[in-house]
């Protein structure tokens, strides 16, 4: 079943995809540095009147929970925050861009978080984000 | 003197320049021993990310670093490699006493092999060896 991105069902399916990802389970096993938020910037032309974030409570290679939030204030307590416009997340979900390369190009921006820690966990960071490719997705602009 | 890390004008548009500056700042905050290493560094190091068409130059001046988009003057050292290797180079293991790359480390071995194959090209390494070794130390997150 396909879910609209972003939405609560999509966020729940994303958490399931993370937990089903063997690569993430392996490389993320030592991760104890807190939740990660992936934020889609507001885009009124798509009906996104404010920023929408998906907060993944990841710990030791598993996603213990996920929630959809609105507005940047809602992610300010999250240790790691990655922000991008809708079109970029769409490319990530379709597996068209590598999240680490996209960060180097400035297409995805880590607006909060400890970069040395993220680089130490580069394989798990990549696996976490690319878990989204396993979620059957309907996009707002299609 | 407290270290200072700055982005040159227009460098904020280069995602990799932003990442390098963030990595330097957070790395220095995390391991204060890096501050004395940085204070000894003078020269220009250019990083060319061959697959993404990104170039970043770090200008070191005794505790002060300015990160530029593209080339900035004639570099003392130039590192040309695909993005995957630039990420991996920050994971090179350092031996604890002197902080030099540990030749027994798995990532160090991979990087040396990639250098032999020509996937990583380092120009100016032998004429600026102290600068290269110190750069490895301050950019390492291992």
PDB file of C-alpha atoms in Angstrom:
ATOM      1  CA  UNK A   1       0.000   0.000   0.000  1.00  0.00           C
ATOM      2  CA  UNK A   2       1.319   3.369  -1.029  1.00  0.00           C
ATOM      3  CA  UNK A   3       1.491   6.279   1.430  1.00  0.00           C
ATOM      4  CA  UNK A   4       1.497   9.987   0.735  1.00  0.00           C
ATOM      5  CA  UNK A   5       4.749  11.765   1.588  1.00  0.00           C
ATOM      6  CA  UNK A   6       4.841  13.370   4.102  1.00  0.00           C
ATOM      7  CA  UNK A   7       2.123  11.926   6.307  1.00  0.00           C
ATOM      8  CA  UNK A   8       1.701   9.978   9.527  1.00  0.00           C
ATOM      9  CA  UNK A   9       1.182   6.647   7.702  1.00  0.00           C
ATOM     10  CA  UNK A  10       4.307   7.315   5.612  1.00  0.00           C
ATOM     11  CA  UNK A  11       6.299   8.107   8.777  1.00  0.00           C
ATOM     12  CA  UNK A  12       5.136   4.864  10.418  1.00  0.00           C
ATOM     13  CA  UNK A  13       6.018   2.893   7.282  1.00  0.00           C
ATOM     14  CA  UNK A  14       9.429   4.587   7.250  1.00  0.00           C
ATOM     15  CA  UNK A  15      10.066   3.448  10.843  1.00  0.00           C
ATOM     16  CA  UNK A  16       9.124  -0.103   9.808  1.00  0.00           C
ATOM     17  CA  UNK A  17      11.485   0.129   6.834  1.00  0.00           C
ATOM     18  CA  UNK A  18      14.327   1.244   9.112  1.00  0.00           C
ATOM     19  CA  UNK A  19      13.706  -1.709  11.405  1.00  0.00           C
ATOM     20  CA  UNK A  20      13.666  -4.064   8.424  1.00  0.00           C
ATOM     21  CA  UNK A  21      16.968  -2.717   7.101  1.00  0.00           C
ATOM     22  CA  UNK A  22      19.722  -5.224   7.941  1.00  0.00           C
ATOM     23  CA  UNK A  23      22.462  -2.786   6.952  1.00  0.00           C
ATOM     24  CA  UNK A  24      21.111  -0.195   9.363  1.00  0.00           C
ATOM     25  CA  UNK A  25      20.755  -2.744  12.133  1.00  0.00           C
ATOM     26  CA  UNK A  26      24.392  -3.766  11.710  1.00  0.00           C
ATOM     27  CA  UNK A  27      26.068  -0.372  11.275  1.00  0.00           C
ATOM     28  CA  UNK A  28      23.736   1.490  13.612  1.00  0.00           C
ATOM     29  CA  UNK A  29      24.186  -0.958  16.495  1.00  0.00           C
ATOM     30  CA  UNK A  30      26.596   1.312  18.438  1.00  0.00           C
ATOM     31  CA  UNK A  31      24.423   4.438  17.877  1.00  0.00           C
ATOM     32  CA  UNK A  32      23.327   5.972  21.199  1.00  0.00           C
ATOM     33  CA  UNK A  33      23.418   9.626  20.196  1.00  0.00           C
ATOM     34  CA  UNK A  34      19.728  10.322  19.984  1.00  0.00           C
ATOM     35  CA  UNK A  35      16.945  10.934  17.530  1.00  0.00           C
ATOM     36  CA  UNK A  36      17.256  12.154  13.964  1.00  0.00           C
ATOM     37  CA  UNK A  37      14.786  14.526  12.340  1.00  0.00           C
ATOM     38  CA  UNK A  38      14.306  14.738   8.608  1.00  0.00           C
ATOM     39  CA  UNK A  39      12.559  17.979   7.745  1.00  0.00           C
ATOM     40  CA  UNK A  40      10.823  18.852   4.519  1.00  0.00           C
ATOM     41  CA  UNK A  41      10.812  22.621   3.982  1.00  0.00           C
ATOM     42  CA  UNK A  42       7.520  24.423   3.598  1.00  0.00           C
ATOM     43  CA  UNK A  43       6.260  24.641   0.033  1.00  0.00           C
ATOM     44  CA  UNK A  44       2.822  26.244  -0.284  1.00  0.00           C
ATOM     45  CA  UNK A  45       2.656  25.279  -3.969  1.00  0.00           C
ATOM     46  CA  UNK A  46       2.443  21.644  -2.804  1.00  0.00           C
ATOM     47  CA  UNK A  47       0.119  22.361   0.101  1.00  0.00           C
ATOM     48  CA  UNK A  48       2.920  22.302   2.677  1.00  0.00           C
ATOM     49  CA  UNK A  49       2.175  25.521   4.498  1.00  0.00           C
ATOM     50  CA  UNK A  50       4.901  24.934   7.086  1.00  0.00           C
ATOM     51  CA  UNK A  51       7.980  22.773   7.540  1.00  0.00           C
ATOM     52  CA  UNK A  52       7.135  19.120   8.168  1.00  0.00           C
ATOM     53  CA  UNK A  53       9.490  16.893  10.122  1.00  0.00           C
ATOM     54  CA  UNK A  54       9.758  13.192  10.740  1.00  0.00           C
ATOM     55  CA  UNK A  55      11.495  12.480  14.028  1.00  0.00           C
ATOM     56  CA  UNK A  56      13.009   9.015  14.228  1.00  0.00           C
ATOM     57  CA  UNK A  57      13.868   7.802  17.699  1.00  0.00           C
ATOM     58  CA  UNK A  58      16.826   5.649  16.685  1.00  0.00           C
ATOM     59  CA  UNK A  59      18.954   3.764  19.177  1.00  0.00           C
ATOM     60  CA  UNK A  60      21.310   0.797  18.882  1.00  0.00           C
ATOM     61  CA  UNK A  61      20.367  -0.064  15.315  1.00  0.00           C
ATOM     62  CA  UNK A  62      16.609   0.130  15.807  1.00  0.00           C
ATOM     63  CA  UNK A  63      13.893   2.719  15.409  1.00  0.00           C
ATOM     64  CA  UNK A  64      11.945   2.799  18.676  1.00  0.00           C
ATOM     65  CA  UNK A  65       9.354   5.182  17.339  1.00  0.00           C
ATOM     66  CA  UNK A  66       8.633   7.867  14.796  1.00  0.00           C
ATOM     67  CA  UNK A  67       6.389  10.880  14.689  1.00  0.00           C
ATOM     68  CA  UNK A  68       5.357  13.515  12.231  1.00  0.00           C
ATOM     69  CA  UNK A  69       5.635  17.099  13.456  1.00  0.00           C
ATOM     70  CA  UNK A  70       5.021  20.537  12.010  1.00  0.00           C
ATOM     71  CA  UNK A  71       7.275  23.590  12.261  1.00  0.00           C
ATOM     72  CA  UNK A  72      10.983  23.827  13.044  1.00  0.00           C
ATOM     73  CA  UNK A  73      10.259  24.500  16.724  1.00  0.00           C
ATOM     74  CA  UNK A  74       9.020  20.925  17.015  1.00  0.00           C
ATOM     75  CA  UNK A  75      12.442  19.509  16.099  1.00  0.00           C
ATOM     76  CA  UNK A  76      14.611  21.862  18.129  1.00  0.00           C
ATOM     77  CA  UNK A  77      15.137  19.278  20.876  1.00  0.00           C
ATOM     78  CA  UNK A  78      16.175  16.614  18.372  1.00  0.00           C
ATOM     79  CA  UNK A  79      19.969  16.089  18.396  1.00  0.00           C
ATOM     80  CA  UNK A  80      20.320  15.707  14.613  1.00  0.00           C
ATOM     81  CA  UNK A  81      18.257  17.683  12.103  1.00  0.00           C
ATOM     82  CA  UNK A  82      18.527  17.328   8.326  1.00  0.00           C
ATOM     83  CA  UNK A  83      16.573  19.777   6.176  1.00  0.00           C
ATOM     84  CA  UNK A  84      15.825  19.744   2.452  1.00  0.00           C
ATOM     85  CA  UNK A  85      13.149  20.916   0.042  1.00  0.00           C
ATOM     86  CA  UNK A  86      10.451  18.493  -1.092  1.00  0.00           C
ATOM     87  CA  UNK A  87      12.107  17.809  -4.452  1.00  0.00           C
ATOM     88  CA  UNK A  88      15.308  16.622  -2.746  1.00  0.00           C
ATOM     89  CA  UNK A  89      13.506  14.255  -0.380  1.00  0.00           C
ATOM     90  CA  UNK A  90      11.661  12.918  -3.388  1.00  0.00           C
ATOM     91  CA  UNK A  91      15.017  12.133  -5.024  1.00  0.00           C
ATOM     92  CA  UNK A  92      16.211  10.449  -1.812  1.00  0.00           C
ATOM     93  CA  UNK A  93      13.039   8.340  -1.529  1.00  0.00           C
ATOM     94  CA  UNK A  94      13.377   7.311  -5.173  1.00  0.00           C
ATOM     95  CA  UNK A  95      17.006   6.340  -4.565  1.00  0.00           C
ATOM     96  CA  UNK A  96      18.187   8.866  -7.125  1.00  0.00           C
ATOM     97  CA  UNK A  97      20.691  10.586  -4.852  1.00  0.00           C
ATOM     98  CA  UNK A  98      23.044   9.373  -2.151  1.00  0.00           C
ATOM     99  CA  UNK A  99      22.326  11.240   1.101  1.00  0.00           C
ATOM    100  CA  UNK A 100      25.992  11.700   2.032  1.00  0.00           C
ATOM    101  CA  UNK A 101      26.899  13.054  -1.391  1.00  0.00           C
ATOM    102  CA  UNK A 102      23.794  15.240  -1.260  1.00  0.00           C
ATOM    103  CA  UNK A 103      25.022  16.709   2.030  1.00  0.00           C
ATOM    104  CA  UNK A 104      28.412  17.449   0.469  1.00  0.00           C
ATOM    105  CA  UNK A 105      26.632  19.216  -2.376  1.00  0.00           C
ATOM    106  CA  UNK A 106      24.450  21.169   0.024  1.00  0.00           C
ATOM    107  CA  UNK A 107      21.279  19.517  -1.283  1.00  0.00           C
ATOM    108  CA  UNK A 108      20.554  18.129   2.184  1.00  0.00           C
ATOM    109  CA  UNK A 109      21.589  20.375   5.053  1.00  0.00           C
ATOM    110  CA  UNK A 110      22.400  19.198   8.549  1.00  0.00           C
ATOM    111  CA  UNK A 111      21.197  22.248  10.448  1.00  0.00           C
ATOM    112  CA  UNK A 112      21.789  20.696  13.852  1.00  0.00           C
ATOM    113  CA  UNK A 113      24.023  17.902  15.024  1.00  0.00           C
ATOM    114  CA  UNK A 114      27.576  16.743  15.556  1.00  0.00           C
ATOM    115  CA  UNK A 115      29.155  16.145  12.161  1.00  0.00           C
ATOM    116  CA  UNK A 116      32.139  14.105  13.456  1.00  0.00           C
ATOM    117  CA  UNK A 117      29.661  11.674  15.054  1.00  0.00           C
ATOM    118  CA  UNK A 118      27.648  11.466  11.851  1.00  0.00           C
ATOM    119  CA  UNK A 119      30.799  10.721   9.860  1.00  0.00           C
ATOM    120  CA  UNK A 120      31.814   7.997  12.313  1.00  0.00           C
ATOM    121  CA  UNK A 121      28.452   6.445  11.530  1.00  0.00           C
ATOM    122  CA  UNK A 122      28.487   7.243   7.846  1.00  0.00           C
ATOM    123  CA  UNK A 123      27.275   3.798   6.776  1.00  0.00           C
ATOM    124  CA  UNK A 124      24.414   3.756   9.263  1.00  0.00           C
ATOM    125  CA  UNK A 125      23.498   7.357   8.390  1.00  0.00           C
ATOM    126  CA  UNK A 126      23.303   6.395   4.740  1.00  0.00           C
ATOM    127  CA  UNK A 127      21.315   3.233   5.533  1.00  0.00           C
ATOM    128  CA  UNK A 128      18.925   5.145   7.785  1.00  0.00           C
ATOM    129  CA  UNK A 129      18.025   7.681   5.114  1.00  0.00           C
ATOM    130  CA  UNK A 130      17.960   5.210   2.228  1.00  0.00           C
ATOM    131  CA  UNK A 131      15.504   3.014   4.166  1.00  0.00           C
ATOM    132  CA  UNK A 132      12.986   5.478   2.752  1.00  0.00           C
ATOM    133  CA  UNK A 133      13.428   3.887  -0.683  1.00  0.00           C
ATOM    134  CA  UNK A 134      11.622   0.803   0.634  1.00  0.00           C
ATOM    135  CA  UNK A 135       8.459   2.765   1.441  1.00  0.00           C
ATOM    136  CA  UNK A 136       5.850   2.705  -1.349  1.00  0.00           C
ATOM    137  CA  UNK A 137       5.263   6.425  -1.792  1.00  0.00           C
ATOM    138  CA  UNK A 138       2.786   8.737  -3.439  1.00  0.00           C
ATOM    139  CA  UNK A 139       4.164  12.214  -4.008  1.00  0.00           C
ATOM    140  CA  UNK A 140       2.216  15.435  -3.644  1.00  0.00           C
ATOM    141  CA  UNK A 141       3.245  16.717  -7.064  1.00  0.00           C
ATOM    142  CA  UNK A 142       2.246  13.621  -9.030  1.00  0.00           C
TER     143      UNK A 142
ATOM    144  CA  UNK B   1      45.191  32.034  20.763  1.00  0.00           C
ATOM    145  CA  UNK B   2      41.760  30.522  20.339  1.00  0.00           C
ATOM    146  CA  UNK B   3      41.268  28.944  16.919  1.00  0.00           C
ATOM    147  CA  UNK B   4      38.953  30.615  14.474  1.00  0.00           C
ATOM    148  CA  UNK B   5      37.281  28.901  11.542  1.00  0.00           C
ATOM    149  CA  UNK B   6      35.590  31.061   8.937  1.00  0.00           C
ATOM    150  CA  UNK B   7      33.932  30.615   5.592  1.00  0.00           C
ATOM    151  CA  UNK B   8      35.155  32.952   2.873  1.00  0.00           C
ATOM    152  CA  UNK B   9      32.539  35.018   1.033  1.00  0.00           C
ATOM    153  CA  UNK B  10      30.350  32.792  -1.204  1.00  0.00           C
ATOM    154  CA  UNK B  11      31.734  29.594   0.373  1.00  0.00           C
ATOM    155  CA  UNK B  12      28.425  29.047   2.178  1.00  0.00           C
ATOM    156  CA  UNK B  13      26.986  28.107  -1.221  1.00  0.00           C
ATOM    157  CA  UNK B  14      29.400  25.154  -1.423  1.00  0.00           C
ATOM    158  CA  UNK B  15      27.938  22.376   0.741  1.00  0.00           C
ATOM    159  CA  UNK B  16      31.300  20.691   1.121  1.00  0.00           C
ATOM    160  CA  UNK B  17      32.957  23.918   2.305  1.00  0.00           C
ATOM    161  CA  UNK B  18      30.228  24.251   4.941  1.00  0.00           C
ATOM    162  CA  UNK B  19      30.802  20.631   6.012  1.00  0.00           C
ATOM    163  CA  UNK B  20      34.587  21.067   6.235  1.00  0.00           C
ATOM    164  CA  UNK B  21      34.225  24.193   8.375  1.00  0.00           C
ATOM    165  CA  UNK B  22      31.720  22.443  10.639  1.00  0.00           C
ATOM    166  CA  UNK B  23      33.969  19.395  10.914  1.00  0.00           C
ATOM    167  CA  UNK B  24      36.940  21.568  11.895  1.00  0.00           C
ATOM    168  CA  UNK B  25      34.948  23.523  14.501  1.00  0.00           C
ATOM    169  CA  UNK B  26      33.268  20.541  16.119  1.00  0.00           C
ATOM    170  CA  UNK B  27      36.454  18.449  15.958  1.00  0.00           C
ATOM    171  CA  UNK B  28      38.396  21.162  17.795  1.00  0.00           C
ATOM    172  CA  UNK B  29      35.661  21.465  20.424  1.00  0.00           C
ATOM    173  CA  UNK B  30      35.601  17.713  20.918  1.00  0.00           C
ATOM    174  CA  UNK B  31      39.375  17.164  21.171  1.00  0.00           C
ATOM    175  CA  UNK B  32      41.178  20.190  22.481  1.00  0.00           C
ATOM    176  CA  UNK B  33      44.604  18.645  21.671  1.00  0.00           C
ATOM    177  CA  UNK B  34      43.812  19.467  18.067  1.00  0.00           C
ATOM    178  CA  UNK B  35      44.061  23.179  18.903  1.00  0.00           C
ATOM    179  CA  UNK B  36      47.827  23.020  19.418  1.00  0.00           C
ATOM    180  CA  UNK B  37      48.151  21.093  16.143  1.00  0.00           C
ATOM    181  CA  UNK B  38      46.120  23.705  14.301  1.00  0.00           C
ATOM    182  CA  UNK B  39      48.253  26.505  15.771  1.00  0.00           C
ATOM    183  CA  UNK B  40      51.307  25.037  13.986  1.00  0.00           C
ATOM    184  CA  UNK B  41      49.637  24.877  10.586  1.00  0.00           C
ATOM    185  CA  UNK B  42      50.464  27.313   7.793  1.00  0.00           C
ATOM    186  CA  UNK B  43      49.632  26.826   4.144  1.00  0.00           C
ATOM    187  CA  UNK B  44      46.897  26.076   1.642  1.00  0.00           C
ATOM    188  CA  UNK B  45      45.240  22.722   1.145  1.00  0.00           C
ATOM    189  CA  UNK B  46      42.803  22.189  -1.717  1.00  0.00           C
ATOM    190  CA  UNK B  47      40.351  19.283  -1.710  1.00  0.00           C
ATOM    191  CA  UNK B  48      38.889  18.347  -5.092  1.00  0.00           C
ATOM    192  CA  UNK B  49      35.859  16.046  -5.039  1.00  0.00           C
ATOM    193  CA  UNK B  50      36.157  14.627  -8.522  1.00  0.00           C
ATOM    194  CA  UNK B  51      32.743  12.959  -8.900  1.00  0.00           C
ATOM    195  CA  UNK B  52      30.768  15.939  -7.614  1.00  0.00           C
ATOM    196  CA  UNK B  53      32.787  18.719  -9.231  1.00  0.00           C
ATOM    197  CA  UNK B  54      33.360  20.386  -5.869  1.00  0.00           C
ATOM    198  CA  UNK B  55      36.551  22.149  -4.805  1.00  0.00           C
ATOM    199  CA  UNK B  56      37.353  23.558  -1.382  1.00  0.00           C
ATOM    200  CA  UNK B  57      40.515  25.302  -0.214  1.00  0.00           C
ATOM    201  CA  UNK B  58      41.515  25.605   3.423  1.00  0.00           C
ATOM    202  CA  UNK B  59      43.948  28.414   4.185  1.00  0.00           C
ATOM    203  CA  UNK B  60      45.735  27.740   7.484  1.00  0.00           C
ATOM    204  CA  UNK B  61      47.433  30.568   9.288  1.00  0.00           C
ATOM    205  CA  UNK B  62      48.485  29.504  12.775  1.00  0.00           C
ATOM    206  CA  UNK B  63      45.156  28.763  14.423  1.00  0.00           C
ATOM    207  CA  UNK B  64      43.091  30.661  11.912  1.00  0.00           C
ATOM    208  CA  UNK B  65      41.421  28.825   9.044  1.00  0.00           C
ATOM    209  CA  UNK B  66      39.480  30.291   6.155  1.00  0.00           C
ATOM    210  CA  UNK B  67      37.548  27.814   4.019  1.00  0.00           C
ATOM    211  CA  UNK B  68      37.062  28.918   0.422  1.00  0.00           C
ATOM    212  CA  UNK B  69      34.855  27.700  -2.395  1.00  0.00           C
ATOM    213  CA  UNK B  70      37.149  26.567  -5.231  1.00  0.00           C
ATOM    214  CA  UNK B  71      40.842  27.320  -5.487  1.00  0.00           C
ATOM    215  CA  UNK B  72      42.284  30.178  -3.469  1.00  0.00           C
ATOM    216  CA  UNK B  73      45.849  30.940  -4.492  1.00  0.00           C
ATOM    217  CA  UNK B  74      48.391  28.238  -5.249  1.00  0.00           C
ATOM    218  CA  UNK B  75      47.864  25.261  -2.949  1.00  0.00           C
ATOM    219  CA  UNK B  76      50.739  23.647  -1.068  1.00  0.00           C
ATOM    220  CA  UNK B  77      48.812  20.380  -1.106  1.00  0.00           C
ATOM    221  CA  UNK B  78      46.019  19.214  -3.402  1.00  0.00           C
ATOM    222  CA  UNK B  79      43.948  16.106  -2.710  1.00  0.00           C
ATOM    223  CA  UNK B  80      41.910  14.814  -5.646  1.00  0.00           C
ATOM    224  CA  UNK B  81      39.522  11.927  -4.972  1.00  0.00           C
ATOM    225  CA  UNK B  82      35.890  10.854  -5.358  1.00  0.00           C
ATOM    226  CA  UNK B  83      33.503  11.804  -2.536  1.00  0.00           C
ATOM    227  CA  UNK B  84      33.593   8.299  -1.064  1.00  0.00           C
ATOM    228  CA  UNK B  85      37.312   8.607  -0.355  1.00  0.00           C
ATOM    229  CA  UNK B  86      37.102  12.129   1.036  1.00  0.00           C
ATOM    230  CA  UNK B  87      34.610  10.803   3.585  1.00  0.00           C
ATOM    231  CA  UNK B  88      36.758   7.790   4.307  1.00  0.00           C
ATOM    232  CA  UNK B  89      39.922   9.863   4.800  1.00  0.00           C
ATOM    233  CA  UNK B  90      38.310  11.473   7.830  1.00  0.00           C
ATOM    234  CA  UNK B  91      38.024   7.970   9.310  1.00  0.00           C
ATOM    235  CA  UNK B  92      41.754   7.180   9.079  1.00  0.00           C
ATOM    236  CA  UNK B  93      42.860   5.695  12.396  1.00  0.00           C
ATOM    237  CA  UNK B  94      45.484   7.656  14.298  1.00  0.00           C
ATOM    238  CA  UNK B  95      47.991   6.036  16.603  1.00  0.00           C
ATOM    239  CA  UNK B  96      47.408   7.533  20.044  1.00  0.00           C
ATOM    240  CA  UNK B  97      50.856   8.781  21.044  1.00  0.00           C
ATOM    241  CA  UNK B  98      51.820  11.034  18.138  1.00  0.00           C
ATOM    242  CA  UNK B  99      48.481  11.263  16.377  1.00  0.00           C
ATOM    243  CA  UNK B 100      49.947  10.039  13.101  1.00  0.00           C
ATOM    244  CA  UNK B 101      48.009   7.760  10.738  1.00  0.00           C
ATOM    245  CA  UNK B 102      48.185   4.224  12.093  1.00  0.00           C
ATOM    246  CA  UNK B 103      49.415   1.933   9.274  1.00  0.00           C
ATOM    247  CA  UNK B 104      47.791  -1.028  11.057  1.00  0.00           C
ATOM    248  CA  UNK B 105      44.342   0.585  10.871  1.00  0.00           C
ATOM    249  CA  UNK B 106      41.844  -0.952   8.428  1.00  0.00           C
ATOM    250  CA  UNK B 107      40.787   2.398   6.954  1.00  0.00           C
ATOM    251  CA  UNK B 108      44.383   3.642   6.773  1.00  0.00           C
ATOM    252  CA  UNK B 109      45.247   0.529   4.762  1.00  0.00           C
ATOM    253  CA  UNK B 110      42.276   1.078   2.433  1.00  0.00           C
ATOM    254  CA  UNK B 111      43.302   4.702   1.859  1.00  0.00           C
ATOM    255  CA  UNK B 112      46.918   3.712   1.153  1.00  0.00           C
ATOM    256  CA  UNK B 113      45.748   1.081  -1.341  1.00  0.00           C
ATOM    257  CA  UNK B 114      43.457   3.604  -3.042  1.00  0.00           C
ATOM    258  CA  UNK B 115      46.404   6.001  -3.273  1.00  0.00           C
ATOM    259  CA  UNK B 116      48.527   3.301  -4.904  1.00  0.00           C
ATOM    260  CA  UNK B 117      45.755   2.647  -7.437  1.00  0.00           C
ATOM    261  CA  UNK B 118      45.586   6.368  -8.190  1.00  0.00           C
ATOM    262  CA  UNK B 119      42.012   6.753  -6.930  1.00  0.00           C
ATOM    263  CA  UNK B 120      43.319   9.233  -4.393  1.00  0.00           C
ATOM    264  CA  UNK B 121      45.875  11.669  -5.745  1.00  0.00           C
ATOM    265  CA  UNK B 122      47.799  13.859  -3.369  1.00  0.00           C
ATOM    266  CA  UNK B 123      50.022  16.520  -4.899  1.00  0.00           C
ATOM    267  CA  UNK B 124      52.580  18.260  -2.725  1.00  0.00           C
ATOM    268  CA  UNK B 125      52.545  15.624  -0.018  1.00  0.00           C
ATOM    269  CA  UNK B 126      56.316  15.124   0.151  1.00  0.00           C
ATOM    270  CA  UNK B 127      57.193  18.821   0.056  1.00  0.00           C
ATOM    271  CA  UNK B 128      54.568  19.644   2.697  1.00  0.00           C
ATOM    272  CA  UNK B 129      54.521  16.461   4.753  1.00  0.00           C
ATOM    273  CA  UNK B 130      54.078  18.160   8.173  1.00  0.00           C
ATOM    274  CA  UNK B 131      51.061  20.068   6.823  1.00  0.00           C
ATOM    275  CA  UNK B 132      49.547  16.838   5.445  1.00  0.00           C
ATOM    276  CA  UNK B 133      50.026  14.936   8.694  1.00  0.00           C
ATOM    277  CA  UNK B 134      48.578  17.758  10.777  1.00  0.00           C
ATOM    278  CA  UNK B 135      45.637  18.106   8.400  1.00  0.00           C
ATOM    279  CA  UNK B 136      44.945  14.392   8.755  1.00  0.00           C
ATOM    280  CA  UNK B 137      44.987  14.808  12.517  1.00  0.00           C
ATOM    281  CA  UNK B 138      42.624  17.766  12.719  1.00  0.00           C
ATOM    282  CA  UNK B 139      40.155  16.351  10.185  1.00  0.00           C
ATOM    283  CA  UNK B 140      40.149  12.848  11.640  1.00  0.00           C
ATOM    284  CA  UNK B 141      37.014  11.760  13.473  1.00  0.00           C
ATOM    285  CA  UNK B 142      38.224   8.212  14.138  1.00  0.00           C
TER     286      UNK B 142
END
